Amino acid sequence: LPNQFVREFVRNSIEAALRASQSKKPEEKFNPMVIVEPNWHYFEKFGCHKICFIDNGDGMTAEEMIHHLNNLSSSGHSNEFENYGVGAKIAAFTRNHAGIIYESWKDGVGHLMMIGYDESARSYGIIRSPIRDEWFEAPALPEDYPDKPDIIDKHGTRVTLLGSCLEEDTMLPPSGTSGGKDEWLRLYMNSRFFRLPNNLSLKVRVRYHTDRHEDKKHNANYPVTGQSSVLDKHAESSGTLKLRDVKAYWWILKSDRQAHGRVKLTGHTGVIHEDEIFEVGDGRSNRAVGFGISLGKENVVIYIEASRGYRQNVARTGLTDNDG
């Protein structure tokens, strides 16, 4: 799927931020944060927008970066999601021949690595930087590193996607994406994640292509709250229903509802698993008829939350029975 790489990197960042939050003592104030925006330092240096994923999560040491990133099959940290970490690399490598830059801090010490496809070795892993003629085997970053993101203090990570060439704007939406370049990231993430952890802040940049110093009102980071809160905002009534082995969520949308961004919400159906949305059906693929909704289904949303017995497939594009 063209947007899958966004989900992969955002999920990685969310998990890292939550791990950092869980490691804090109760008296320590910590707000787990994830931001998706252009790498502004890259833009100032080279004049091109490159999407980056920033979190204040637990970060990686140089050894962890080399182990987890310089290996296509390494899944990184242990977690509840199958194939975690591998998905980000697979989804992103084919779109980023110019490379992917990782900057990560742990215990106040930062390191940098650049990975991609090495044509001479015909393999994925650490590559020579096209920006600087050197290998990026996780060199240490200086304490006064000027490019360090604001939300990162002692720990955190920024991943920057360079695209197919150094001139490519990787903030642009992939072909066929709803919302256009102004809103596509927020729309995609709100439609992919049903709900987000209560203590997590997830923000994405809107109208990145305008002057961020002069257009601070519109060129800004906007919160992503998840599809559940979006639907609640635009519904005239809603509810839940416990079925035999699943829970059904339903919303009747306001007939005079406003557009979410530049895209008007329309009736659809879907499946929820681990707080993500799958099997979305709208238009002719809308399964509302199967629930007895034959008229007005453009104003009805129905989600089924799968219980035990299902898991995400390896590509995280759908669900499958635990027995395959």
C-alpha positions in Angstrom: 0.0 0.0 0.0 1.4 3.5 -0.9 0.9 4.9 2.6 2.1 1.8 4.5 5.6 3.2 5.3 3.9 6.0 7.3 2.1 3.5 9.5 5.3 1.5 10.0 7.5 4.4 11.2 4.7 6.0 13.3 4.1 2.7 15.0 7.8 2.3 15.7 7.9 5.8 17.2 4.8 5.2 19.3 6.2 2.0 20.7 9.5 3.6 21.5 7.9 6.6 23.2 5.7 4.3 25.3 8.7 2.2 26.4 10.4 5.3 27.6 7.3 6.3 29.5 7.0 3.0 31.2 10.7 3.2 32.3 10.1 6.4 34.1 9.5 6.6 37.9 6.1 7.8 39.0 7.5 11.1 40.2 9.2 11.9 36.9 7.1 14.0 34.6 7.3 12.7 31.0 5.0 13.1 28.0 5.6 10.6 25.3 5.6 12.4 21.9 5.7 11.6 18.2 6.0 14.3 15.5 5.9 13.8 11.7 7.1 16.8 9.8 9.9 17.9 7.4 13.4 17.7 8.6 13.8 21.5 8.9 17.6 21.4 9.3 17.9 19.4 6.1 15.6 21.9 4.3 17.7 24.9 5.5 20.9 23.2 4.3 19.7 21.7 1.0 16.4 23.5 0.1 14.3 20.3 -0.1 11.6 18.9 2.1 12.3 15.4 3.5 9.7 13.7 5.8 11.0 12.7 9.2 9.6 10.8 12.2 10.7 12.1 15.6 10.0 10.6 19.0 11.3 11.0 22.5 11.4 7.3 23.0 14.1 5.1 24.5 16.5 5.6 21.6 19.4 3.3 20.5 23.1 3.0 21.2 25.6 2.7 18.4 25.7 -1.1 18.9 21.9 -1.3 18.8 21.7 0.7 15.6 24.2 -1.4 13.9 22.5 -4.6 15.0 18.9 -3.6 14.3 19.3 -1.4 11.3 22.1 -3.0 9.3 20.0 -6.2 8.9 16.9 -6.3 6.8 15.5 -9.2 8.8 16.1 -7.8 12.3 12.8 -6.8 14.0 14.4 -4.6 16.6 12.9 -4.4 20.1 10.6 -7.1 21.3 7.0 -6.1 21.3 3.4 -7.3 20.7 3.3 -6.6 17.0 4.6 -9.4 14.7 7.5 -8.4 12.5 7.9 -5.1 14.2 10.7 -3.0 12.7 11.1 -5.2 9.6 8.0 -3.6 8.1 9.4 -0.1 8.2 12.5 -1.2 6.4 10.7 -3.2 3.7 8.1 -0.5 3.2 10.6 2.3 3.0 13.7 0.8 1.1 12.1 0.7 -2.3 11.0 4.3 -2.0 14.3 5.7 -0.7 17.2 4.7 -2.9 19.0 7.9 -1.8 18.9 6.5 1.8 17.3 6.7 5.2 19.0 8.7 8.0 18.7 7.6 11.6 19.8 9.9 14.4 19.3 8.4 17.9 20.1 9.4 21.4 20.3 7.2 24.5 21.5 8.3 27.9 22.3 11.6 26.4 24.7 10.2 23.8 23.7 10.5 20.1 24.7 8.4 17.1 23.9 8.6 13.4 23.5 5.9 10.7 22.5 5.9 7.1 21.0 2.8 5.5 19.8 1.9 2.1 20.6 -0.3 -0.9 24.3 -0.8 -1.6 24.4 -1.5 -5.3 28.0 -2.8 -5.2 27.2 -5.3 -2.5 23.6 -5.9 -3.8 22.2 -5.8 -0.3 20.5 -3.5 2.1 22.3 -2.0 5.1 24.7 0.7 5.9 25.5 2.8 2.8 27.9 5.6 1.9 26.3 9.0 2.3 25.5 10.8 -0.9 25.7 14.0 1.0 29.1 13.4 2.6 31.5 10.9 1.1 31.8 8.7 4.1 30.4 5.6 5.7 27.8 6.1 8.4 28.6 3.3 10.8 26.9 5.0 13.7 29.4 7.7 14.5 28.9 9.7 17.7 27.2 13.0 17.5 28.7 16.0 19.4 27.0 17.1 22.6 26.2 20.5 21.0 24.8 18.9 17.8 22.8 21.8 16.2 20.3 19.6 14.4 18.9 17.8 17.5 15.1 17.9 17.5 13.6 20.0 20.3 11.5 17.2 21.8 14.6 15.0 22.3 16.5 15.5 25.6 18.4 12.4 26.8 16.7 9.9 24.6 14.8 9.8 21.3 15.1 9.1 17.6 14.6 10.9 14.3 14.3 9.0 11.0 14.6 11.0 7.8 13.5 9.6 4.4 15.6 11.0 1.5 13.5 9.4 -1.3 14.6 8.3 -4.7 17.0 11.2 -5.1 18.3 14.2 -3.1 15.9 16.6 -5.0 12.7 14.6 -4.2 10.1 16.2 -1.8 9.3 13.2 0.4 6.6 15.1 2.2 4.4 14.9 -0.9 1.5 12.3 -0.8 2.0 9.0 -2.7 -0.1 8.6 -5.8 -3.8 8.0 -5.1 -3.7 9.4 -1.6 -6.6 11.4 -0.2 -6.3 14.9 1.1 -3.6 16.4 -1.1 -0.2 17.7 0.3 -1.8 19.9 2.9 -3.8 17.3 4.8 -2.8 13.8 3.6 -0.7 12.8 6.6 -3.3 13.8 9.2 -6.1 12.2 7.3 -4.2 9.0 6.8 -3.2 8.6 10.4 -6.7 9.4 11.7 -8.2 6.8 9.4 -5.5 4.2 10.2 -5.5 4.5 14.0 -8.8 4.0 15.8 -7.6 5.3 19.1 -4.3 6.3 20.6 -2.8 5.9 24.1 -4.3 8.6 26.4 -0.9 9.9 27.4 0.6 10.0 24.0 0.9 13.2 21.8 1.0 12.5 18.1 1.3 15.5 15.8 1.8 16.0 12.0 2.8 19.0 10.0 0.1 20.7 7.8 0.9 23.2 5.0 4.6 22.5 5.3 5.3 24.1 1.9 4.5 27.6 3.0 6.9 29.8 4.9 6.9 28.4 8.4 8.1 31.7 9.9 5.5 33.9 8.3 2.6 31.4 8.2 2.7 30.1 11.8 -1.1 29.8 11.9 -1.4 27.2 9.1 2.1 25.8 8.7 2.0 24.0 12.1 1.9 20.7 13.8 -1.7 19.5 14.3 -2.7 16.7 16.7 -3.8 13.3 15.5 -6.5 11.9 17.8 -7.6 8.8 16.0 -10.7 7.9 14.0 -12.9 7.3 17.1 -12.7 10.9 18.2 -13.2 12.2 14.6 -16.3 10.1 14.2 -17.7 11.2 17.6 -17.2 14.8 16.6 -19.2 14.4 13.3 -21.9 12.0 14.5 -25.4 12.9 15.7 -25.7 9.5 17.5 -23.4 6.6 18.2 -23.2 3.5 20.4 -21.6 0.0 20.9 -23.1 -3.4 20.8 -21.6 -6.6 22.3 -22.1 -9.5 19.9 -21.2 -13.1 20.4 -17.4 -12.8 20.1 -16.9 -9.2 18.9 -17.9 -5.7 19.7 -19.7 -3.5 17.2 -19.2 0.3 17.1 -21.7 2.4 15.2 -22.1 6.1 14.3 -24.9 7.9 12.4 -23.1 10.9 10.9 -24.6 14.4 10.8 -26.2 15.1 7.4 -24.7 18.7 7.5 -21.3 17.5 8.8 -18.2 19.6 7.9 -15.3 18.1 6.0 -12.4 16.7 8.0 -9.7 18.7 6.4 -10.8 18.9 2.8 -12.3 15.4 2.7 -15.9 14.9 3.8 -16.5 11.9 5.9 -18.7 9.3 4.3 -20.3 6.1 5.5 -18.1 3.0 5.6 -17.3 -0.2 7.5 -14.1 -1.6 8.9 -12.5 -3.9 11.4 -10.5 -2.9 14.5 -7.6 -4.8 15.8 -5.0 -3.6 18.3 -6.4 -0.1 17.9 -5.8 0.0 14.2 -8.4 -0.1 11.4 -8.4 -2.8 8.6 -10.7 -4.0 5.9 -12.2 -0.6 5.2 -15.2 -0.7 2.9 -16.9 2.3 1.3 -18.9 2.9 -1.8 -19.6 -0.5 -3.4 -17.4 -2.3 -0.9 -19.3 -0.9 2.1 -20.5 -3.9 4.1 -23.4 -2.0 5.8 -25.9 -4.0 3.7 -24.7 -7.1 5.5 -25.9 -5.5 8.8 -29.3 -4.6 7.3 -28.4 -1.0 6.3 -29.6 -0.7 2.8 -30.7 3.0 2.7 -28.7 6.0 3.9 -25.5 4.0 4.4 -23.5 7.0 3.2 -24.3 8.4 6.7 -23.6 5.2 8.7 -20.2 3.9 10.0 -19.9 0.4 11.5 -16.7 -1.0 12.9 -16.3 -4.5 14.3 -13.6 -5.0 16.9 -12.0 -8.4 16.6 -11.5 -10.5 19.7 -9.0 -13.3 20.3 -8.4 -15.6 17.5 -7.1 -13.1 15.0 -3.8 -11.4 14.2 -2.4 -8.9 11.8 -0.8 -10.4 8.7 2.9 -9.9 8.2 2.3 -6.8 6.0 -0.2 -5.3 8.4 -2.7 -4.8 5.6 -5.4 -7.1 7.0 -6.3 -9.8 9.6 -6.0 -13.5 9.5 -7.0 -16.4 11.8 -4.4 -17.4 14.3 -4.2 -20.8 12.6 -3.4 -19.1 9.3 
